[in-house]
Coordinates of N, CA, C and O in Angstrom, one line a residue:
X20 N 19.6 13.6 -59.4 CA 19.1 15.0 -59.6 C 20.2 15.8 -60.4 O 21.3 15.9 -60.1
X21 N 19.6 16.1 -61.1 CA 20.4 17.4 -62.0 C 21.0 19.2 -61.6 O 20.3 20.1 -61.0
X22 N 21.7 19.3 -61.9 CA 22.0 20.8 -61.3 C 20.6 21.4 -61.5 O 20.0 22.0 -60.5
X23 N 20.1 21.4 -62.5 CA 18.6 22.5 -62.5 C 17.7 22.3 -61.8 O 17.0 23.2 -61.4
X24 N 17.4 20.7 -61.2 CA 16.9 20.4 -60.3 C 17.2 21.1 -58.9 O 16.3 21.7 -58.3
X25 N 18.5 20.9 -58.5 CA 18.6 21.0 -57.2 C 18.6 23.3 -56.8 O 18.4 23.9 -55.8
X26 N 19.0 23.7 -58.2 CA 18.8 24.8 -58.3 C 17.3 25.5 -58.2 O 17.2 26.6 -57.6
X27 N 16.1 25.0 -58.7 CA 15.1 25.3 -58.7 C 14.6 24.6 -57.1 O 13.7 25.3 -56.5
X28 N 15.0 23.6 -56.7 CA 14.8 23.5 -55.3 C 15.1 24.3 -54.5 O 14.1 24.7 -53.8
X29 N 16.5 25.0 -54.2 CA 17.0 26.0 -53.6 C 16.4 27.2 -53.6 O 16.3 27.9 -52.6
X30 N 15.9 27.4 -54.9 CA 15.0 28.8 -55.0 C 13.6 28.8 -54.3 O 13.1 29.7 -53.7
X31 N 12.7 27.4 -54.5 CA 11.9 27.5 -54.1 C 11.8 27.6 -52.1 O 11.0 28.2 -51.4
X32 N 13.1 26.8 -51.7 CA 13.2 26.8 -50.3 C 13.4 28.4 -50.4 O 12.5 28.8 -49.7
X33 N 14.0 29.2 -50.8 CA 14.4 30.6 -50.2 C 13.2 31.3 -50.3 O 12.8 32.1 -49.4
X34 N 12.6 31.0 -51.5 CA 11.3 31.4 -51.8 C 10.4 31.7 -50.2 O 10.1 32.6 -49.5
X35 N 10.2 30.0 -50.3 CA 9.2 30.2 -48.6 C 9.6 30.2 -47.8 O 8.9 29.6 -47.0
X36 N 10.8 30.8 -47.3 CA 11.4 30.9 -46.1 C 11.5 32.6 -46.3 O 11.1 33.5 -45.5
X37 N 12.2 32.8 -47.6 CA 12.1 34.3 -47.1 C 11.0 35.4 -47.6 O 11.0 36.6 -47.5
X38 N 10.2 34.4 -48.4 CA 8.9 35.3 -48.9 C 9.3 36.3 -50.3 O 10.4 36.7 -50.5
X39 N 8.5 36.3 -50.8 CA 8.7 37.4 -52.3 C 9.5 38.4 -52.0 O 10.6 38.3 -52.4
X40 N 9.1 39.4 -51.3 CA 9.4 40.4 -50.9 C 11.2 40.5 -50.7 O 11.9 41.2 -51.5
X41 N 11.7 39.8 -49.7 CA 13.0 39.3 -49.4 C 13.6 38.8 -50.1 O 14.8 39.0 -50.2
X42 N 13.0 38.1 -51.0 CA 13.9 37.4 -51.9 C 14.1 37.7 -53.4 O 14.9 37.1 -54.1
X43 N 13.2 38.7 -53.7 CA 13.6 39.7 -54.6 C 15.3 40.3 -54.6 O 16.2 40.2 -55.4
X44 N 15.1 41.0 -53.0 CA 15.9 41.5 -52.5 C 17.2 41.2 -52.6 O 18.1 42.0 -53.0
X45 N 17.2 39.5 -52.0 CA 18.3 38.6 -51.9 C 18.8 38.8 -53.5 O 19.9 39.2 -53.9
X46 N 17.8 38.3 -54.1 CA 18.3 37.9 -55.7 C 19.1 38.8 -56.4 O 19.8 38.4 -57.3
X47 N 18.9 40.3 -55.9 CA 19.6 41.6 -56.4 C 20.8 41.7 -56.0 O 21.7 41.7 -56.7
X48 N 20.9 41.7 -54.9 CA 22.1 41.5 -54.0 C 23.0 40.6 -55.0 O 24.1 40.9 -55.6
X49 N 22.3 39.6 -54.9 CA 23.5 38.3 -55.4 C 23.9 38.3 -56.6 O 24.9 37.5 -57.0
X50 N 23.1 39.3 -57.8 CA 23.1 39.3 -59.0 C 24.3 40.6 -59.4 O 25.0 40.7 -60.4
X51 N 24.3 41.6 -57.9 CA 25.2 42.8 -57.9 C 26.7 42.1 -57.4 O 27.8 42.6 -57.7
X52 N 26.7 40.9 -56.6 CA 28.2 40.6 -56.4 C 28.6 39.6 -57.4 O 29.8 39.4 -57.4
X53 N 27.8 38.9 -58.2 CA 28.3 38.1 -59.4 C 28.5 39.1 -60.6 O 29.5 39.0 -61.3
X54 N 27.6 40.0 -60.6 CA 28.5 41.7 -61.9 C 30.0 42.0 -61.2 O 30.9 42.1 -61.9
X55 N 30.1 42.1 -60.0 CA 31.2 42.9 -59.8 C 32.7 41.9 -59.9 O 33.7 42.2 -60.4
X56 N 32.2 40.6 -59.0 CA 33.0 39.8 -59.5 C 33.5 39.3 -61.0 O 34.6 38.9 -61.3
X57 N 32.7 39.4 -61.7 CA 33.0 39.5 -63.2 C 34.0 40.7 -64.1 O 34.9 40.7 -64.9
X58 N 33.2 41.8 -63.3 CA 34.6 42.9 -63.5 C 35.8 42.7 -63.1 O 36.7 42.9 -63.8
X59 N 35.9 42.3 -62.1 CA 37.3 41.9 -61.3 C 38.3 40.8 -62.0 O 39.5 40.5 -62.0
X60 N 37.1 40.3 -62.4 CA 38.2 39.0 -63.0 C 38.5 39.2 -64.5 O 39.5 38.7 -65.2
X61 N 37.3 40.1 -65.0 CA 38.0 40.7 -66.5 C 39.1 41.6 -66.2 O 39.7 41.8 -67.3
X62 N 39.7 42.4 -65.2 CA 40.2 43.6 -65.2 C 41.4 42.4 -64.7 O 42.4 42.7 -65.3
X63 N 41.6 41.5 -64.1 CA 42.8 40.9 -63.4 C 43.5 39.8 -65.2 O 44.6 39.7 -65.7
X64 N 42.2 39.3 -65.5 CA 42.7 38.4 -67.0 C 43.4 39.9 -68.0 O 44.5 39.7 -68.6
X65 N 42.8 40.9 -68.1 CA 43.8 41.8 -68.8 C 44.8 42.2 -68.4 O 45.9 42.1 -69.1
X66 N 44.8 42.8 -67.4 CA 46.5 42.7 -66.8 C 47.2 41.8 -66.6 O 48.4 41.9 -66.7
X67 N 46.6 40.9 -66.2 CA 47.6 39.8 -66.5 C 48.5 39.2 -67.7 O 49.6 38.6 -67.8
X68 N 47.5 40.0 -69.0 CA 47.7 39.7 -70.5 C 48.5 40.8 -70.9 O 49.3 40.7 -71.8
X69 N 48.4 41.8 -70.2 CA 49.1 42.8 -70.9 C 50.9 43.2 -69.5 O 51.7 44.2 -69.7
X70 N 51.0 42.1 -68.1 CA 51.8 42.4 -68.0 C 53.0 40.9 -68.5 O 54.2 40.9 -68.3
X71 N 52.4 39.7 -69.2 CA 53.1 38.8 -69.5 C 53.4 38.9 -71.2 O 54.0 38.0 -71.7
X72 N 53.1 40.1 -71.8 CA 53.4 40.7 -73.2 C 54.9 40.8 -72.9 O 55.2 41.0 -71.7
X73 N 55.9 40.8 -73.7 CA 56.9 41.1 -73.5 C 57.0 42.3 -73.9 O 56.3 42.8 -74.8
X74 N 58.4 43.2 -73.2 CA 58.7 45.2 -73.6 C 58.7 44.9 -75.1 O 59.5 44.0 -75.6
X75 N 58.0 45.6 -75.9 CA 58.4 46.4 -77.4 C 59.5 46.9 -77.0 O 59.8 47.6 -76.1
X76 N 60.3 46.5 -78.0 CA 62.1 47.7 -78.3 C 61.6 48.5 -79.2 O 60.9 48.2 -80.1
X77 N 62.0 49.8 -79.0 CA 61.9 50.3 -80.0 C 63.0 50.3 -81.6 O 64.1 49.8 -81.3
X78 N 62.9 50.7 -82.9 CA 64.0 50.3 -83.3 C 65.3 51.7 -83.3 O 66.2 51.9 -84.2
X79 N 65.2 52.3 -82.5 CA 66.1 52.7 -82.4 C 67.4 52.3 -81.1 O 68.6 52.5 -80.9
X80 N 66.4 51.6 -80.6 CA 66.8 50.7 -79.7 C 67.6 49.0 -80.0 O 68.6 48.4 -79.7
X81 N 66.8 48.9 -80.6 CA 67.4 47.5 -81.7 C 68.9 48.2 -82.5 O 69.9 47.5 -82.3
X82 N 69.0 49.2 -83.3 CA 70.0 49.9 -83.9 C 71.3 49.9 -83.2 O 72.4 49.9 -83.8
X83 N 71.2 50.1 -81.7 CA 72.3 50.9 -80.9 C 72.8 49.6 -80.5 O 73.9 49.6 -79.9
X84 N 72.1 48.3 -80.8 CA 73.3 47.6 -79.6 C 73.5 47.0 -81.3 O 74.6 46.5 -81.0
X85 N 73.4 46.7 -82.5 CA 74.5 46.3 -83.2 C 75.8 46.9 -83.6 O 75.9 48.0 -84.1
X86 N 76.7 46.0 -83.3 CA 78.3 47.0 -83.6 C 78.6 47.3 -84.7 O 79.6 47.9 -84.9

């Protein structure tokens, strides 16, 4: 069995266990912590990117330490 298999299985068990109604519900839920978690991990991959950038010198800074 294939992932889409065993995926459409899972849906249908949730289906008739927890009825349309519920599982609408469920599905919103789970669709609101997979958005949020996606924010989280874009906002952690950019800081991460922007704290392993190394400091810009400025060049007045570059200027002062040649003798």
């Amino acid at each position: 069995m294939g992932f889409g298999t065993e995926l459409l299985i899972a849906l249908l068990l949730g289906f008739l266990i927890l009825g349309p109604r519920r599982m609408h519900i469920m599905l919103g839920q789970v669709a609101r912590v997979k958005a949020d978690f996606d924010k989280m991990t874009r906002s952690l991959k950019s800081q991460l990117a922007t704290e392993s950038d190394p400091p810009a010198t400025s060049p007045r800074a570059a200027t002062r330490e040649l003798p």
